[in-house]
mmCIF file of C-alpha atoms in Angstrom:
data_model
loop_
_atom_site.group_PDB
_atom_site.id
_atom_site.type_symbol
_atom_site.label_atom_id
_atom_site.label_comp_id
_atom_site.label_asym_id
_atom_site.label_seq_id
_atom_site.Cartn_x
_atom_site.Cartn_y
_atom_site.Cartn_z
ATOM 1 C CA MET A 1049 -0.212 0.284 -0.053
ATOM 2 C CA THR A 1050 0.928 3.527 -0.957
ATOM 3 C CA ASN A 1051 2.257 5.879 2.448
ATOM 4 C CA PRO A 1052 -1.032 7.500 3.138
ATOM 5 C CA THR A 1053 1.233 10.621 4.134
ATOM 6 C CA GLU A 1054 3.206 10.742 1.032
ATOM 7 C CA THR A 1055 2.793 14.078 -0.644
ATOM 8 C CA SER A 1056 1.401 14.462 -4.463
ATOM 9 C CA GLU A 1057 2.991 16.488 -6.645
ATOM 10 C CA THR A 1058 -0.518 18.804 -6.732
ATOM 11 C CA ASP A 1059 -0.314 18.615 -2.953
ATOM 12 C CA GLU A 1060 3.325 19.888 -2.832
ATOM 13 C CA GLN A 1061 2.306 22.651 -4.810
ATOM 14 C CA HIS A 1062 -0.678 23.437 -2.433
ATOM 15 C CA GLY A 1063 1.698 22.915 0.614
ATOM 16 C CA ASP A 1064 -0.787 19.885 1.363
ATOM 17 C CA HIS A 1065 0.118 16.274 2.886
ATOM 18 C CA GLY A 1066 -1.969 13.274 1.642
ATOM 19 C CA ALA A 1067 -5.063 13.677 -0.049
ATOM 20 C CA ASP A 1068 -6.006 17.523 0.435
ATOM 21 C CA GLY A 1069 -4.403 18.667 4.047
ATOM 22 C CA SER A 1070 -4.896 15.104 5.738
ATOM 23 C CA ARG A 1071 -1.960 13.832 7.388
ATOM 24 C CA SER A 1072 -3.664 10.070 7.123
ATOM 25 C CA ASP A 1073 -6.219 9.371 4.577
ATOM 26 C CA ARG A 1074 -7.457 6.477 6.159
ATOM 27 C CA HIS A 1075 -8.290 5.737 9.510
ATOM 28 C CA ASP A 1076 -9.080 1.918 9.743
ATOM 29 C CA GLY A 1077 -8.381 0.724 13.481
ATOM 30 C CA ASP A 1078 -5.177 1.753 14.976
ATOM 31 C CA ASP A 1079 -6.563 3.924 17.746
ATOM 32 C CA GLY A 1080 -9.371 1.260 18.235
ATOM 33 C CA PHE A 1081 -11.761 2.630 15.987
ATOM 34 C CA THR A 1082 -12.479 2.328 12.424
ATOM 35 C CA VAL A 1083 -13.853 5.124 9.874
ATOM 36 C CA THR A 1084 -13.906 4.492 6.156
ATOM 37 C CA PRO A 1085 -16.920 5.096 3.453
ATOM 38 C CA TYR A 1086 -17.686 1.370 3.827
ATOM 39 C CA GLU A 1087 -17.025 0.437 7.341
ATOM 40 C CA VAL A 1088 -17.578 2.204 11.152
ATOM 41 C CA ASP A 1089 -16.663 0.623 14.294
ATOM 42 C CA GLY A 1090 -15.574 1.403 17.871
ATOM 43 C CA GLU A 1091 -15.819 3.899 20.308
ATOM 44 C CA ILE A 1092 -14.899 7.570 18.103
ATOM 45 C CA ASP A 1093 -12.678 9.865 19.176
ATOM 46 C CA TYR A 1094 -14.222 12.916 16.617
ATOM 47 C CA GLU A 1095 -11.260 15.295 17.394
ATOM 48 C CA LYS A 1096 -8.441 13.094 16.637
ATOM 49 C CA LEU A 1097 -10.086 11.917 13.877
ATOM 50 C CA VAL A 1098 -10.567 15.322 12.815
ATOM 51 C CA GLU A 1099 -7.057 15.989 13.402
ATOM 52 C CA ARG A 1100 -5.845 13.052 11.513
ATOM 53 C CA PHE A 1101 -8.205 13.951 8.130
ATOM 54 C CA GLY A 1102 -6.768 17.355 8.395
ATOM 55 C CA ALA A 1103 -10.087 19.654 8.581
ATOM 56 C CA ASP A 1104 -10.486 22.801 11.221
ATOM 57 C CA PRO A 1105 -13.213 22.620 13.958
ATOM 58 C CA LEU A 1106 -15.603 25.324 13.281
ATOM 59 C CA THR A 1107 -15.086 28.181 15.088
ATOM 60 C CA ASP A 1108 -17.782 29.863 17.047
ATOM 61 C CA GLU A 1109 -17.646 32.808 14.448
ATOM 62 C CA GLN A 1110 -18.336 30.188 11.528
ATOM 63 C CA ILE A 1111 -21.079 28.830 13.111
ATOM 64 C CA GLU A 1112 -23.048 32.568 14.079
ATOM 65 C CA GLY A 1113 -22.371 33.032 10.308
ATOM 66 C CA LEU A 1114 -23.807 29.880 8.947
ATOM 67 C CA PRO A 1115 -27.866 29.869 9.436
ATOM 68 C CA ASP A 1116 -29.129 28.832 12.619
ATOM 69 C CA HIS A 1117 -29.945 25.462 13.583
ATOM 70 C CA PRO A 1118 -29.216 23.082 16.496
ATOM 71 C CA LEU A 1119 -27.145 20.299 14.250
ATOM 72 C CA LEU A 1120 -24.896 23.318 14.055
ATOM 73 C CA ARG A 1121 -25.063 25.474 17.266
ATOM 74 C CA ARG A 1122 -24.998 22.257 19.403
ATOM 75 C CA GLY A 1123 -21.984 20.930 17.389
ATOM 76 C CA THR A 1124 -23.154 17.593 15.798
ATOM 77 C CA PHE A 1125 -21.449 19.066 12.723
ATOM 78 C CA TYR A 1126 -18.310 20.106 13.966
ATOM 79 C CA ALA A 1127 -15.317 20.612 11.569
ATOM 80 C CA GLY A 1128 -14.970 21.333 7.874
ATOM 81 C CA ARG A 1129 -12.703 22.928 5.126
ATOM 82 C CA ASP A 1130 -13.277 26.272 3.498
ATOM 83 C CA VAL A 1131 -16.144 27.104 5.180
ATOM 84 C CA ASP A 1132 -15.197 31.020 5.330
ATOM 85 C CA GLU A 1133 -15.179 30.910 1.551
ATOM 86 C CA TYR A 1134 -18.706 29.658 1.311
ATOM 87 C CA LEU A 1135 -19.535 32.145 4.156
ATOM 88 C CA GLU A 1136 -18.381 34.780 2.383
ATOM 89 C CA ALA A 1137 -20.133 33.869 -1.185
ATOM 90 C CA ALA A 1138 -23.680 33.470 0.984
ATOM 91 C CA GLN A 1139 -23.533 36.799 2.665
ATOM 92 C CA ALA A 1140 -22.683 38.731 -0.168
ATOM 93 C CA GLY A 1141 -25.226 37.207 -2.069
ATOM 94 C CA ASP A 1142 -23.209 35.584 -4.492
ATOM 95 C CA PRO A 1143 -24.041 31.675 -6.231
ATOM 96 C CA HIS A 1144 -22.936 29.003 -3.795
ATOM 97 C CA ALA A 1145 -24.204 25.242 -3.417
ATOM 98 C CA VAL A 1146 -24.471 22.295 -1.419
ATOM 99 C CA VAL A 1147 -24.269 19.042 -1.961
ATOM 100 C CA THR A 1148 -25.155 15.866 -0.074
ATOM 101 C CA GLY A 1149 -26.826 13.153 -1.533
ATOM 102 C CA ARG A 1150 -28.113 9.236 -0.508
ATOM 103 C CA GLY A 1151 -26.587 5.859 -0.974
ATOM 104 C CA PRO A 1152 -29.743 3.756 -1.529
ATOM 105 C CA SER A 1153 -29.240 0.531 -0.112
ATOM 106 C CA GLY A 1154 -32.300 0.178 1.906
ATOM 107 C CA PRO A 1155 -34.930 2.111 3.864
ATOM 108 C CA MET A 1156 -33.990 5.760 4.782
ATOM 109 C CA HIS A 1157 -34.092 6.197 8.832
ATOM 110 C CA LEU A 1158 -33.254 9.175 10.726
ATOM 111 C CA GLY A 1159 -29.418 9.463 10.394
ATOM 112 C CA HIS A 1160 -30.156 10.042 6.818
ATOM 113 C CA VAL A 1161 -32.139 12.728 6.861
ATOM 114 C CA VAL A 1162 -29.998 14.735 9.210
ATOM 115 C CA PRO A 1163 -27.745 16.231 6.274
ATOM 116 C CA LEU A 1164 -30.607 16.368 4.022
ATOM 117 C CA TYR A 1165 -32.875 18.501 6.701
ATOM 118 C CA LEU A 1166 -29.610 20.646 7.183
ATOM 119 C CA ALA A 1167 -29.221 21.471 3.449
ATOM 120 C CA ARG A 1168 -32.904 22.606 3.094
ATOM 121 C CA ARG A 1169 -32.357 24.785 5.983
ATOM 122 C CA PHE A 1170 -29.424 26.446 4.281
ATOM 123 C CA GLN A 1171 -31.229 27.206 1.164
ATOM 124 C CA GLU A 1172 -33.944 28.694 2.701
ATOM 125 C CA ALA A 1173 -31.857 30.814 4.451
ATOM 126 C CA THR A 1174 -29.460 32.037 1.736
ATOM 127 C CA GLY A 1175 -31.187 30.604 -1.182
ATOM 128 C CA ALA A 1176 -28.071 28.298 -1.661
ATOM 129 C CA THR A 1177 -28.634 26.053 -4.919
ATOM 130 C CA VAL A 1178 -28.519 22.022 -3.518
ATOM 131 C CA TYR A 1179 -27.520 18.899 -5.560
ATOM 132 C CA LEU A 1180 -28.723 15.686 -4.174
ATOM 133 C CA PRO A 1181 -26.894 13.073 -6.168
ATOM 134 C CA ILE A 1182 -27.645 9.477 -5.747
ATOM 135 C CA SER A 1183 -25.632 6.789 -5.869
ATOM 136 C CA ASP A 1184 -27.472 3.937 -7.044
ATOM 137 C CA ASP A 1185 -24.281 2.423 -8.987
ATOM 138 C CA GLU A 1186 -22.310 2.412 -6.111
ATOM 139 C CA LYS A 1187 -24.443 0.742 -3.630
ATOM 140 C CA PHE A 1188 -24.768 -2.367 -6.928
ATOM 141 C CA LEU A 1189 -21.294 -2.572 -6.373
ATOM 142 C CA ALA A 1190 -20.506 -2.729 -2.601
ATOM 143 C CA LYS A 1191 -23.294 -4.014 -1.502
ATOM 144 C CA LYS A 1192 -24.991 -7.859 -2.039
ATOM 145 C CA GLN A 1193 -28.077 -6.783 -4.221
ATOM 146 C CA SER A 1194 -29.539 -7.029 -7.457
ATOM 147 C CA PHE A 1195 -29.850 -3.725 -9.480
ATOM 148 C CA GLU A 1196 -33.563 -4.657 -8.956
ATOM 149 C CA SER A 1197 -33.392 -4.164 -5.766
ATOM 150 C CA ILE A 1198 -31.317 -0.757 -5.485
ATOM 151 C CA GLY A 1199 -33.752 0.681 -8.142
ATOM 152 C CA ALA A 1200 -36.790 -0.400 -5.694
ATOM 153 C CA HIS A 1201 -34.666 1.687 -2.961
ATOM 154 C CA THR A 1202 -33.758 4.592 -4.991
ATOM 155 C CA ARG A 1203 -37.650 5.032 -5.694
ATOM 156 C CA GLU A 1204 -38.412 4.932 -2.353
ATOM 157 C CA ASN A 1205 -35.776 6.857 -1.523
ATOM 158 C CA LEU A 1206 -36.506 9.652 -3.869
ATOM 159 C CA ARG A 1207 -40.103 10.113 -2.212
ATOM 160 C CA ASP A 1208 -38.105 10.433 0.942
ATOM 161 C CA LEU A 1209 -35.744 13.269 -0.561
ATOM 162 C CA LEU A 1210 -38.977 15.307 -2.363
ATOM 163 C CA ALA A 1211 -40.767 14.758 1.186
ATOM 164 C CA VAL A 1212 -37.716 17.113 2.774
ATOM 165 C CA GLY A 1213 -39.502 20.132 0.651
ATOM 166 C CA PHE A 1214 -36.640 21.397 -1.463
ATOM 167 C CA ASP A 1215 -37.217 24.003 -3.956
ATOM 168 C CA PRO A 1216 -37.512 22.610 -6.785
ATOM 169 C CA GLU A 1217 -36.119 26.226 -8.910
ATOM 170 C CA ARG A 1218 -33.109 25.641 -6.634
ATOM 171 C CA THR A 1219 -32.568 21.919 -6.245
ATOM 172 C CA ARG A 1220 -31.283 19.100 -8.751
ATOM 173 C CA ILE A 1221 -31.841 15.197 -8.393
ATOM 174 C CA VAL A 1222 -29.215 12.988 -10.286
ATOM 175 C CA VAL A 1223 -29.329 9.232 -10.048
ATOM 176 C CA ASP A 1224 -26.018 7.823 -11.407
ATOM 177 C CA THR A 1225 -27.990 5.409 -13.679
ATOM 178 C CA ALA A 1226 -30.420 7.452 -14.861
ATOM 179 C CA ASP A 1227 -28.203 10.424 -15.339
ATOM 180 C CA ALA A 1228 -25.259 8.394 -16.597
ATOM 181 C CA ASP A 1229 -24.795 10.438 -20.137
ATOM 182 C CA VAL A 1230 -23.793 13.442 -17.856
ATOM 183 C CA ILE A 1231 -22.155 11.770 -14.919
ATOM 184 C CA TYR A 1232 -20.083 9.038 -17.152
ATOM 185 C CA PRO A 1233 -18.242 11.552 -19.577
ATOM 186 C CA ILE A 1234 -17.346 13.775 -16.861
ATOM 187 C CA ALA A 1235 -15.894 10.824 -14.273
ATOM 188 C CA VAL A 1236 -13.999 9.884 -17.367
ATOM 189 C CA ARG A 1237 -12.538 13.122 -17.633
ATOM 190 C CA LEU A 1238 -11.952 13.521 -13.634
ATOM 191 C CA ALA A 1239 -10.295 9.681 -13.567
ATOM 192 C CA LYS A 1240 -7.622 10.746 -15.605
ATOM 193 C CA HIS A 1241 -6.309 12.662 -12.487
ATOM 194 C CA LEU A 1242 -6.740 9.693 -10.119
ATOM 195 C CA THR A 1243 -4.255 7.044 -9.795
ATOM 196 C CA PRO A 1244 -4.807 3.544 -8.432
ATOM 197 C CA ALA A 1245 -2.348 4.792 -5.931
ATOM 198 C CA THR A 1246 -4.056 7.625 -4.405
ATOM 199 C CA VAL A 1247 -7.748 5.281 -4.309
ATOM 200 C CA GLU A 1248 -5.257 2.413 -2.611
ATOM 201 C CA ALA A 1249 -4.285 5.400 -0.173
ATOM 202 C CA VAL A 1250 -7.574 6.613 0.583
ATOM 203 C CA TYR A 1251 -9.762 3.608 0.369
ATOM 204 C CA GLY A 1252 -7.565 0.536 0.540
ATOM 205 C CA ASN A 1253 -8.051 -2.424 -1.298
ATOM 206 C CA GLN A 1254 -11.555 -2.469 -3.493
ATOM 207 C CA ASP A 1255 -13.009 -5.557 -4.393
ATOM 208 C CA THR A 1256 -13.594 -4.699 -8.084
ATOM 209 C CA VAL A 1257 -12.158 -2.058 -10.542
ATOM 210 C CA GLY A 1258 -16.174 -0.667 -10.456
ATOM 211 C CA LEU A 1259 -15.564 0.796 -6.880
ATOM 212 C CA GLN A 1260 -11.586 1.217 -7.847
ATOM 213 C CA PHE A 1261 -13.323 3.895 -10.226
ATOM 214 C CA TYR A 1262 -16.255 5.161 -8.160
ATOM 215 C CA PRO A 1263 -14.202 8.259 -6.661
ATOM 216 C CA ALA A 1264 -14.333 9.663 -9.894
ATOM 217 C CA VAL A 1265 -17.658 9.297 -10.039
ATOM 218 C CA GLN A 1266 -18.111 10.929 -6.763
ATOM 219 C CA ALA A 1267 -15.955 13.728 -7.567
ATOM 220 C CA THR A 1268 -18.470 14.353 -10.518
ATOM 221 C CA HIS A 1269 -21.405 14.486 -8.076
ATOM 222 C CA LEU A 1270 -19.490 16.970 -6.088
ATOM 223 C CA LEU A 1271 -18.253 19.273 -8.716
ATOM 224 C CA LEU A 1272 -21.074 19.467 -10.915
ATOM 225 C CA PRO A 1273 -22.658 22.389 -9.296
ATOM 226 C CA GLN A 1274 -19.694 24.462 -10.629
ATOM 227 C CA LEU A 1275 -19.265 22.319 -14.006
ATOM 228 C CA VAL A 1276 -23.480 23.951 -14.639
ATOM 229 C CA GLU A 1277 -23.160 27.257 -12.930
ATOM 230 C CA GLY A 1278 -19.532 28.233 -12.911
ATOM 231 C CA ARG A 1279 -16.967 28.616 -10.249
ATOM 232 C CA GLN A 1280 -18.353 28.991 -7.096
ATOM 233 C CA PRO A 1281 -18.169 28.178 -3.394
ATOM 234 C CA THR A 1282 -19.951 24.526 -2.522
ATOM 235 C CA LEU A 1283 -20.151 23.156 1.144
ATOM 236 C CA VAL A 1284 -21.127 19.433 1.607
ATOM 237 C CA PRO A 1285 -22.384 18.525 4.542
ATOM 238 C CA ILE A 1286 -21.934 14.976 5.663
ATOM 239 C CA ALA A 1287 -20.949 12.495 8.266
ATOM 240 C CA VAL A 1288 -17.527 12.090 9.044
ATOM 241 C CA ASP A 1289 -17.236 8.298 7.145
ATOM 242 C CA GLN A 1290 -17.897 10.180 3.585
ATOM 243 C CA ASP A 1291 -14.952 12.553 4.266
ATOM 244 C CA PRO A 1292 -12.583 10.573 2.224
ATOM 245 C CA HIS A 1293 -14.583 11.262 -1.019
ATOM 246 C CA VAL A 1294 -14.511 15.204 -0.460
ATOM 247 C CA ARG A 1295 -10.471 15.009 0.323
ATOM 248 C CA VAL A 1296 -10.384 13.145 -3.020
ATOM 249 C CA CYS A 1297 -12.543 15.339 -5.026
ATOM 250 C CA ARG A 1298 -10.096 18.381 -3.455
ATOM 251 C CA ASP A 1299 -7.511 16.393 -4.805
ATOM 252 C CA VAL A 1300 -8.493 16.400 -8.157
ATOM 253 C CA ALA A 1301 -9.870 20.137 -8.449
ATOM 254 C CA ALA A 1302 -6.444 21.242 -7.437
ATOM 255 C CA LYS A 1303 -5.125 19.767 -10.656
ATOM 256 C CA GLU A 1304 -6.494 22.609 -12.331
ATOM 257 C CA ALA A 1305 -7.539 20.804 -15.365
ATOM 258 C CA LEU A 1306 -11.636 21.817 -15.081
ATOM 259 C CA PRO A 1307 -12.629 25.440 -14.382
ATOM 260 C CA VAL A 1308 -13.828 24.713 -10.788
ATOM 261 C CA GLU A 1309 -12.693 25.129 -7.070
ATOM 262 C CA LYS A 1310 -12.238 22.762 -4.265
ATOM 263 C CA PRO A 1311 -15.310 21.766 -2.385
ATOM 264 C CA GLY A 1312 -15.531 22.416 1.035
ATOM 265 C CA ALA A 1313 -17.241 20.495 3.570
ATOM 266 C CA LEU A 1314 -19.024 20.327 7.123
ATOM 267 C CA LEU A 1315 -18.117 17.142 8.861
ATOM 268 C CA GLY A 1316 -21.308 15.486 11.150
ATOM 269 C CA ARG A 1317 -20.812 12.862 13.905
ATOM 270 C CA PHE A 1318 -23.192 10.345 13.973
ATOM 271 C CA LEU A 1319 -26.297 10.093 15.436
ATOM 272 C CA PRO A 1320 -26.064 7.204 17.828
ATOM 273 C CA SER A 1321 -27.607 3.826 17.636
ATOM 274 C CA LEU A 1322 -30.512 3.236 19.574
ATOM 275 C CA ALA A 1323 -28.443 0.604 21.366
ATOM 276 C CA GLY A 1324 -25.931 3.008 22.533
ATOM 277 C CA PRO A 1325 -22.716 4.880 21.350
ATOM 278 C CA GLY A 1326 -21.517 3.909 17.617
ATOM 279 C CA LYS A 1327 -23.335 4.670 14.440
ATOM 280 C CA MET A 1328 -26.870 4.716 13.224
ATOM 281 C CA SER A 1329 -27.046 2.024 10.800
ATOM 282 C CA SER A 1330 -30.039 0.341 8.674
ATOM 283 C CA SER A 1331 -27.636 -2.373 7.483
ATOM 284 C CA ASP A 1332 -26.634 -4.238 10.834
ATOM 285 C CA ASP A 1333 -29.055 -5.903 13.917
ATOM 286 C CA ALA A 1334 -29.223 -2.374 15.981
ATOM 287 C CA PRO A 1335 -32.885 -1.237 15.864
ATOM 288 C CA SER A 1336 -33.302 2.114 13.883
ATOM 289 C CA ILE A 1337 -36.210 4.739 13.294
ATOM 290 C CA GLU A 1338 -37.169 4.264 9.634
ATOM 291 C CA LEU A 1339 -38.869 7.633 7.993
ATOM 292 C CA THR A 1340 -42.004 5.297 7.671
ATOM 293 C CA ASP A 1341 -42.697 3.906 10.659
ATOM 294 C CA ASP A 1342 -45.896 4.818 12.469
ATOM 295 C CA ALA A 1343 -46.478 6.205 15.487
ATOM 296 C CA ASP A 1344 -47.183 3.396 17.565
ATOM 297 C CA THR A 1345 -43.663 1.738 15.895
ATOM 298 C CA VAL A 1346 -41.500 4.643 17.002
ATOM 299 C CA ALA A 1347 -42.932 4.381 20.546
ATOM 300 C CA GLU A 1348 -42.293 0.696 21.076
ATOM 301 C CA THR A 1349 -38.558 0.665 19.393
ATOM 302 C CA ILE A 1350 -37.865 3.917 21.584
ATOM 303 C CA ARG A 1351 -39.403 2.112 25.136
ATOM 304 C CA GLU A 1352 -37.864 -1.297 24.588
ATOM 305 C CA HIS A 1353 -34.691 -0.409 22.725
ATOM 306 C CA ALA A 1354 -33.120 3.198 23.420
ATOM 307 C CA TYR A 1355 -29.820 3.040 25.469
ATOM 308 C CA THR A 1356 -30.632 5.461 28.429
ATOM 309 C CA GLY A 1357 -28.317 7.135 30.801
ATOM 310 C CA GLY A 1358 -30.380 6.155 33.842
ATOM 311 C CA ARG A 1359 -29.722 4.131 37.425
ATOM 312 C CA ALA A 1360 -30.866 0.844 37.763
ATOM 313 C CA THR A 1361 -33.574 1.681 40.258
ATOM 314 C CA VAL A 1362 -35.818 4.883 40.692
ATOM 315 C CA GLU A 1363 -34.197 5.063 44.029
ATOM 316 C CA ALA A 1364 -30.905 5.405 42.756
ATOM 317 C CA HIS A 1365 -31.752 7.433 39.752
ATOM 318 C CA ARG A 1366 -33.775 9.768 42.239
ATOM 319 C CA GLU A 1367 -30.408 10.313 44.322
ATOM 320 C CA HIS A 1368 -28.003 10.431 41.651
ATOM 321 C CA GLY A 1369 -29.667 11.487 38.367
ATOM 322 C CA GLY A 1370 -28.824 10.329 34.830
ATOM 323 C CA ASP A 1371 -26.241 10.409 32.302
ATOM 324 C CA PRO A 1372 -27.391 12.943 29.433
ATOM 325 C CA ALA A 1373 -23.964 12.332 27.989
ATOM 326 C CA THR A 1374 -24.389 8.514 27.001
ATOM 327 C CA ASP A 1375 -28.694 8.543 27.041
ATOM 328 C CA VAL A 1376 -29.690 7.892 23.438
ATOM 329 C CA PRO A 1377 -33.489 9.786 23.633
ATOM 330 C CA PHE A 1378 -31.339 13.166 25.185
ATOM 331 C CA GLN A 1379 -28.845 13.037 22.697
ATOM 332 C CA TYR A 1380 -31.734 12.471 19.767
ATOM 333 C CA LEU A 1381 -33.068 15.859 21.495
ATOM 334 C CA ARG A 1382 -29.925 17.406 21.325
ATOM 335 C CA ALA A 1383 -29.408 16.601 17.628
ATOM 336 C CA PHE A 1384 -32.216 18.337 16.509
ATOM 337 C CA LEU A 1385 -35.817 16.989 17.739
ATOM 338 C CA GLU A 1386 -35.889 19.683 20.261
ATOM 339 C CA PRO A 1387 -35.381 22.731 18.644
ATOM 340 C CA ASP A 1388 -35.508 25.136 21.435
ATOM 341 C CA ASP A 1389 -32.071 25.423 23.621
ATOM 342 C CA ASP A 1390 -33.975 26.722 27.010
ATOM 343 C CA ARG A 1391 -36.614 23.828 26.859
ATOM 344 C CA LEU A 1392 -33.288 21.389 26.202
ATOM 345 C CA ALA A 1393 -31.384 22.609 28.979
ATOM 346 C CA GLU A 1394 -34.460 22.265 31.417
ATOM 347 C CA ILE A 1395 -34.938 18.548 29.976
ATOM 348 C CA GLU A 1396 -31.178 18.390 31.202
ATOM 349 C CA GLU A 1397 -31.130 19.544 34.238
ATOM 350 C CA ARG A 1398 -34.479 17.641 35.365
ATOM 351 C CA TYR A 1399 -32.756 14.514 34.082
ATOM 352 C CA ARG A 1400 -28.805 15.031 35.718
ATOM 353 C CA SER A 1401 -30.929 15.722 38.980
ATOM 354 C CA GLY A 1402 -32.822 12.918 38.888
ATOM 355 C CA GLU A 1403 -36.318 14.587 39.048
ATOM 356 C CA LEU A 1404 -36.786 13.575 35.461
ATOM 357 C CA LEU A 1405 -36.869 9.597 35.100
ATOM 358 C CA SER A 1406 -35.304 7.473 32.260
ATOM 359 C CA GLY A 1407 -38.978 6.189 30.827
ATOM 360 C CA GLU A 1408 -40.356 10.011 31.188
ATOM 361 C CA LEU A 1409 -37.302 11.018 28.618
ATOM 362 C CA LYS A 1410 -38.002 8.518 26.217
ATOM 363 C CA GLU A 1411 -41.960 10.254 26.419
ATOM 364 C CA ILE A 1412 -40.617 13.333 25.529
ATOM 365 C CA LEU A 1413 -38.169 11.632 22.482
ATOM 366 C CA ILE A 1414 -41.346 9.829 21.418
ATOM 367 C CA ASP A 1415 -43.490 13.137 21.194
ATOM 368 C CA ARG A 1416 -40.911 15.022 19.453
ATOM 369 C CA LEU A 1417 -39.997 12.463 16.919
ATOM 370 C CA THR A 1418 -43.841 11.196 16.133
ATOM 371 C CA GLY A 1419 -44.306 14.414 15.210
ATOM 372 C CA PHE A 1420 -41.741 14.893 13.141
ATOM 373 C CA LEU A 1421 -41.885 12.277 11.137
ATOM 374 C CA ALA A 1422 -45.503 12.877 10.819
ATOM 375 C CA ARG A 1423 -45.178 16.365 8.830
ATOM 376 C CA HIS A 1424 -42.475 14.815 7.001
ATOM 377 C CA GLN A 1425 -45.088 11.574 6.254
ATOM 378 C CA GLU A 1426 -47.559 14.021 4.999
ATOM 379 C CA ARG A 1427 -45.611 15.407 2.436
ATOM 380 C CA ARG A 1428 -44.514 11.975 1.205
ATOM 381 C CA ALA A 1429 -48.175 11.139 1.151
ATOM 382 C CA ALA A 1430 -49.138 14.202 -0.583
ATOM 383 C CA LEU A 1431 -46.842 13.274 -3.613
ATOM 384 C CA GLY A 1432 -48.009 11.734 -7.128
ATOM 385 C CA GLY A 1433 -46.214 9.605 -9.060
ATOM 386 C CA LEU A 1434 -42.578 9.529 -8.870
ATOM 387 C CA GLU A 1435 -41.860 10.610 -12.511
ATOM 388 C CA ASP A 1436 -43.956 13.664 -12.784
ATOM 389 C CA GLU A 1437 -42.910 14.910 -9.197
ATOM 390 C CA LEU A 1438 -39.285 14.080 -10.231
ATOM 391 C CA GLU A 1439 -39.310 16.324 -13.308
ATOM 392 C CA PRO A 1440 -38.845 19.494 -11.958
ATOM 393 C CA TYR A 1441 -35.784 18.773 -10.033
ATOM 394 C CA ARG A 1442 -33.968 17.046 -12.995
ATOM 395 C CA LEU A 1443 -31.166 18.537 -14.834
ATOM 396 C CA THR A 1444 -32.484 20.673 -18.156
ATOM 397 C CA SER A 1445 -30.667 19.945 -21.367
ATOM 398 C CA GLY A 1446 -28.987 23.339 -21.259
ATOM 399 C CA GLU A 1447 -27.622 22.055 -17.854
ATOM 400 C CA ARG A 1448 -26.167 18.926 -19.382
ATOM 401 C CA GLU A 1449 -24.869 20.539 -21.971
ATOM 402 C CA ARG A 1450 -23.338 23.344 -19.871
ATOM 403 C CA ALA A 1451 -21.704 20.901 -17.665
ATOM 404 C CA LEU A 1452 -20.030 18.724 -20.058
ATOM 405 C CA ALA A 1453 -18.779 21.613 -21.827
ATOM 406 C CA SER A 1454 -17.308 23.058 -18.958
ATOM 407 C CA ALA A 1455 -15.486 19.484 -18.281
ATOM 408 C CA GLY A 1456 -14.165 19.546 -22.179
ATOM 409 C CA VAL A 1457 -16.010 16.678 -22.981
ATOM 410 C CA ALA A 1458 -16.896 17.152 -26.978
ATOM 411 C CA ARG A 1459 -20.708 15.754 -28.048
ATOM 412 C CA LEU A 1460 -21.435 14.275 -31.240
ATOM 413 C CA PRO A 1461 -23.869 16.136 -33.465
#
């Protein structure tokens, strides 16, 4: 394997180490935890991780300048790259974009929509253009599922994306296989600037040549707003395990082969599994809250499975209080489900003092969560046929032509 700290020619020119500034392009277990785009395991040290990835903790000034949201002011999104450039454009009213998306390997759960609702908030507050790539090709390559299965998940996931409530005038949804006429030629153009050594250093050995090629597709996603509309700051709000995609894309953008700037990033902590610390996942045995769960299912799941920071007995809890830092219901409220800071502080104080019991805290979460899901499901149920609903969000013919021309891809007459 190539040394992850080895600098490329471009990185030396820009003063970086590894793929865009990171001292180590992977974090795969040497400190007791694993974080890659394809595996997350162990107790994650987020501060150590962001240091190794070469990102910068968000400053109070940056958080104040970004659109107000609990995910930001309470530190769920805690680090980033080139945030100031994005802020300057947004505050000046200049073009700026947000890119996030979905890998359709199963039903969407609560953790999947965290960056989506944050992106919607950015769009509402500053008029950001939002691009939502759907990586159905990657999931076919990385998961043991058929194209038919991935396609079914894609259709259902698209309904959930539409239910978030993005402005179709400022939002583009791109499905890799459906929009291959744009995605593939640009990915080929970018792949010329990616070496096998770089891909191996960041991702390790991949099982197929398809996954070895996929970083070029991911880079296409992140650069697409600029290829369509011209150079502009782009921010990518993602969970920290997806950061390698951003780093590779930034390395490619630094080659100055295309008229683009390096995309910036907002890196987020994971929502914990209901079973306790760790990443919420729809692909393991830990229970999760799916976006289509009804109120009774949500209540039963929370009451039976949500890990608490309470004591073993009511008497001990009354005397010693609970631990909000390890209590999953409190962490869900803190992330974004209790938007009022004063109410959240009151809940925390009452729980820590022992006045509020773990079961009572679960009921607060059930109330907030079922309300959030009810609003999402109401918008989802109001959607018509998927093809008609999706049409306003697709790339126009003019946008497709501009993206290909910007990438220097010749079109046949």
